[in-house]
C-alpha positions as a Markdown table, in Angstrom:
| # | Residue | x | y | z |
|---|---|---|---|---|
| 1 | Unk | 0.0 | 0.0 | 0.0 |
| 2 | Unk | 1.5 | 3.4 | -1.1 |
| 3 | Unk | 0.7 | 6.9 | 0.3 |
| 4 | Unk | -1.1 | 9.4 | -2.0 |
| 5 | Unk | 1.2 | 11.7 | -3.5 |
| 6 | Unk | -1.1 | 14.5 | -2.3 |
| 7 | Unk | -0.5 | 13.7 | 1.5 |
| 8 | Unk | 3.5 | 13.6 | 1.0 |
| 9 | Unk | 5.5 | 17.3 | 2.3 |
| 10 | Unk | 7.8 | 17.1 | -0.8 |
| 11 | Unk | 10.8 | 19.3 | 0.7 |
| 12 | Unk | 11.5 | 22.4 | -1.4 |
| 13 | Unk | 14.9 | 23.1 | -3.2 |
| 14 | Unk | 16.8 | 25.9 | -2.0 |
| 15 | Unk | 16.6 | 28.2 | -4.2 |
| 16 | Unk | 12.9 | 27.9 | -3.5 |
| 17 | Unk | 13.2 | 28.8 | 0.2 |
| 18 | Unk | 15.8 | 31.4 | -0.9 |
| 19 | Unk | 13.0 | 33.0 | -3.4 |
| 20 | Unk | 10.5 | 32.9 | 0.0 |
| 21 | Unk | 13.1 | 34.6 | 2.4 |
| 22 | Unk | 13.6 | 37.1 | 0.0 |
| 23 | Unk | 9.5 | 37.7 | -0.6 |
| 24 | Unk | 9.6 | 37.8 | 3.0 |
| 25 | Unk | 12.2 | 40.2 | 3.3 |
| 26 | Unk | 10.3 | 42.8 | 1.2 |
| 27 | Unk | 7.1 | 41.9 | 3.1 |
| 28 | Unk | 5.3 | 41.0 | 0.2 |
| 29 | Unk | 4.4 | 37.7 | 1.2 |
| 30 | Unk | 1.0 | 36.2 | 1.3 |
| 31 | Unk | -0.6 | 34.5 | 4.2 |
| 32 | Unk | -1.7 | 31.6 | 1.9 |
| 33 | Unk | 2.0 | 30.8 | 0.9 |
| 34 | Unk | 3.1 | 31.2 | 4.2 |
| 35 | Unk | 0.9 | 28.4 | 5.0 |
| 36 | Unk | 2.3 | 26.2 | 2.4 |
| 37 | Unk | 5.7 | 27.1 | 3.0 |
| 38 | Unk | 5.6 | 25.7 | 6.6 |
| 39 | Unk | 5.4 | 22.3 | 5.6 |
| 40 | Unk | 7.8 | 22.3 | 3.3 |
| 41 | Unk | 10.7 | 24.4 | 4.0 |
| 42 | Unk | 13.7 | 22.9 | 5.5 |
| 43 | Unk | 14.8 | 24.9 | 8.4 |
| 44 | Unk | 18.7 | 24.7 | 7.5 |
| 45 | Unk | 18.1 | 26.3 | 4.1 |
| 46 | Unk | 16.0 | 29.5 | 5.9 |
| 47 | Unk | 19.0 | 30.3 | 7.9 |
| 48 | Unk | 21.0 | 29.9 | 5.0 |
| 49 | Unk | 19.4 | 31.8 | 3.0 |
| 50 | Unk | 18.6 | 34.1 | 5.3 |
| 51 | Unk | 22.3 | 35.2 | 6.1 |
| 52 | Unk | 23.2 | 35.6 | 2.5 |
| 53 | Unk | 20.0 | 37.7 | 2.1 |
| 54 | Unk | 21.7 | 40.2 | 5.4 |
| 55 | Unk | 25.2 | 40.1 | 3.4 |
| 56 | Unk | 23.6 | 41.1 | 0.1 |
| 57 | Unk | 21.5 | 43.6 | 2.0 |
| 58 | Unk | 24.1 | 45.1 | 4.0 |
| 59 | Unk | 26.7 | 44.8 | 0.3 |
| 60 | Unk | 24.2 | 46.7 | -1.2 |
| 61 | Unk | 23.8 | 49.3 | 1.7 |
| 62 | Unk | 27.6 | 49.9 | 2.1 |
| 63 | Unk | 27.9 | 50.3 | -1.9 |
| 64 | Unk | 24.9 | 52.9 | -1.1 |
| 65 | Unk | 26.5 | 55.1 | 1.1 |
| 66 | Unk | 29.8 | 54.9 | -0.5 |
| 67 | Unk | 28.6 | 56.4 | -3.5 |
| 68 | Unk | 26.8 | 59.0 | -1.7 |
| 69 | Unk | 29.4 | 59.9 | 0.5 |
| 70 | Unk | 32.1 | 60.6 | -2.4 |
């Protein structure tokens, strides 16, 4: 007897939880993905992608203030 292959949490990729940390980032996430998302995310990618989200962020900051600066 097999599972349906409705009922399986297929674990998303990581570029997949790297596209929902940077939705979230923005704040333009819906509530209905968030749902989804819980189930399928893998906690070790969010942190993942999450710090390289806050170094890109804080890159693009730097470069930012660089240029206004000089």
């Amino acid at each position: 007897m097999s599972e349906p292959q409705a009922s399986k949490a297929q674990k998303a990729s990581f570029l997949y939880s790297l596209r929902a940390v940077v939705w979230s980032f923005t704040g333009l996430r819906r509530k209905s993905d968030f749902d989804t998302d819980s189930a399928r995310l893998n906690p070790v990618h969010i942190v993942i992608a999450g710090l390289l989200v806050v170094a890109c962020l804080i890159g693009v900051l730097l470069t930012v203030v660089k240029f206004a600066v000089s």
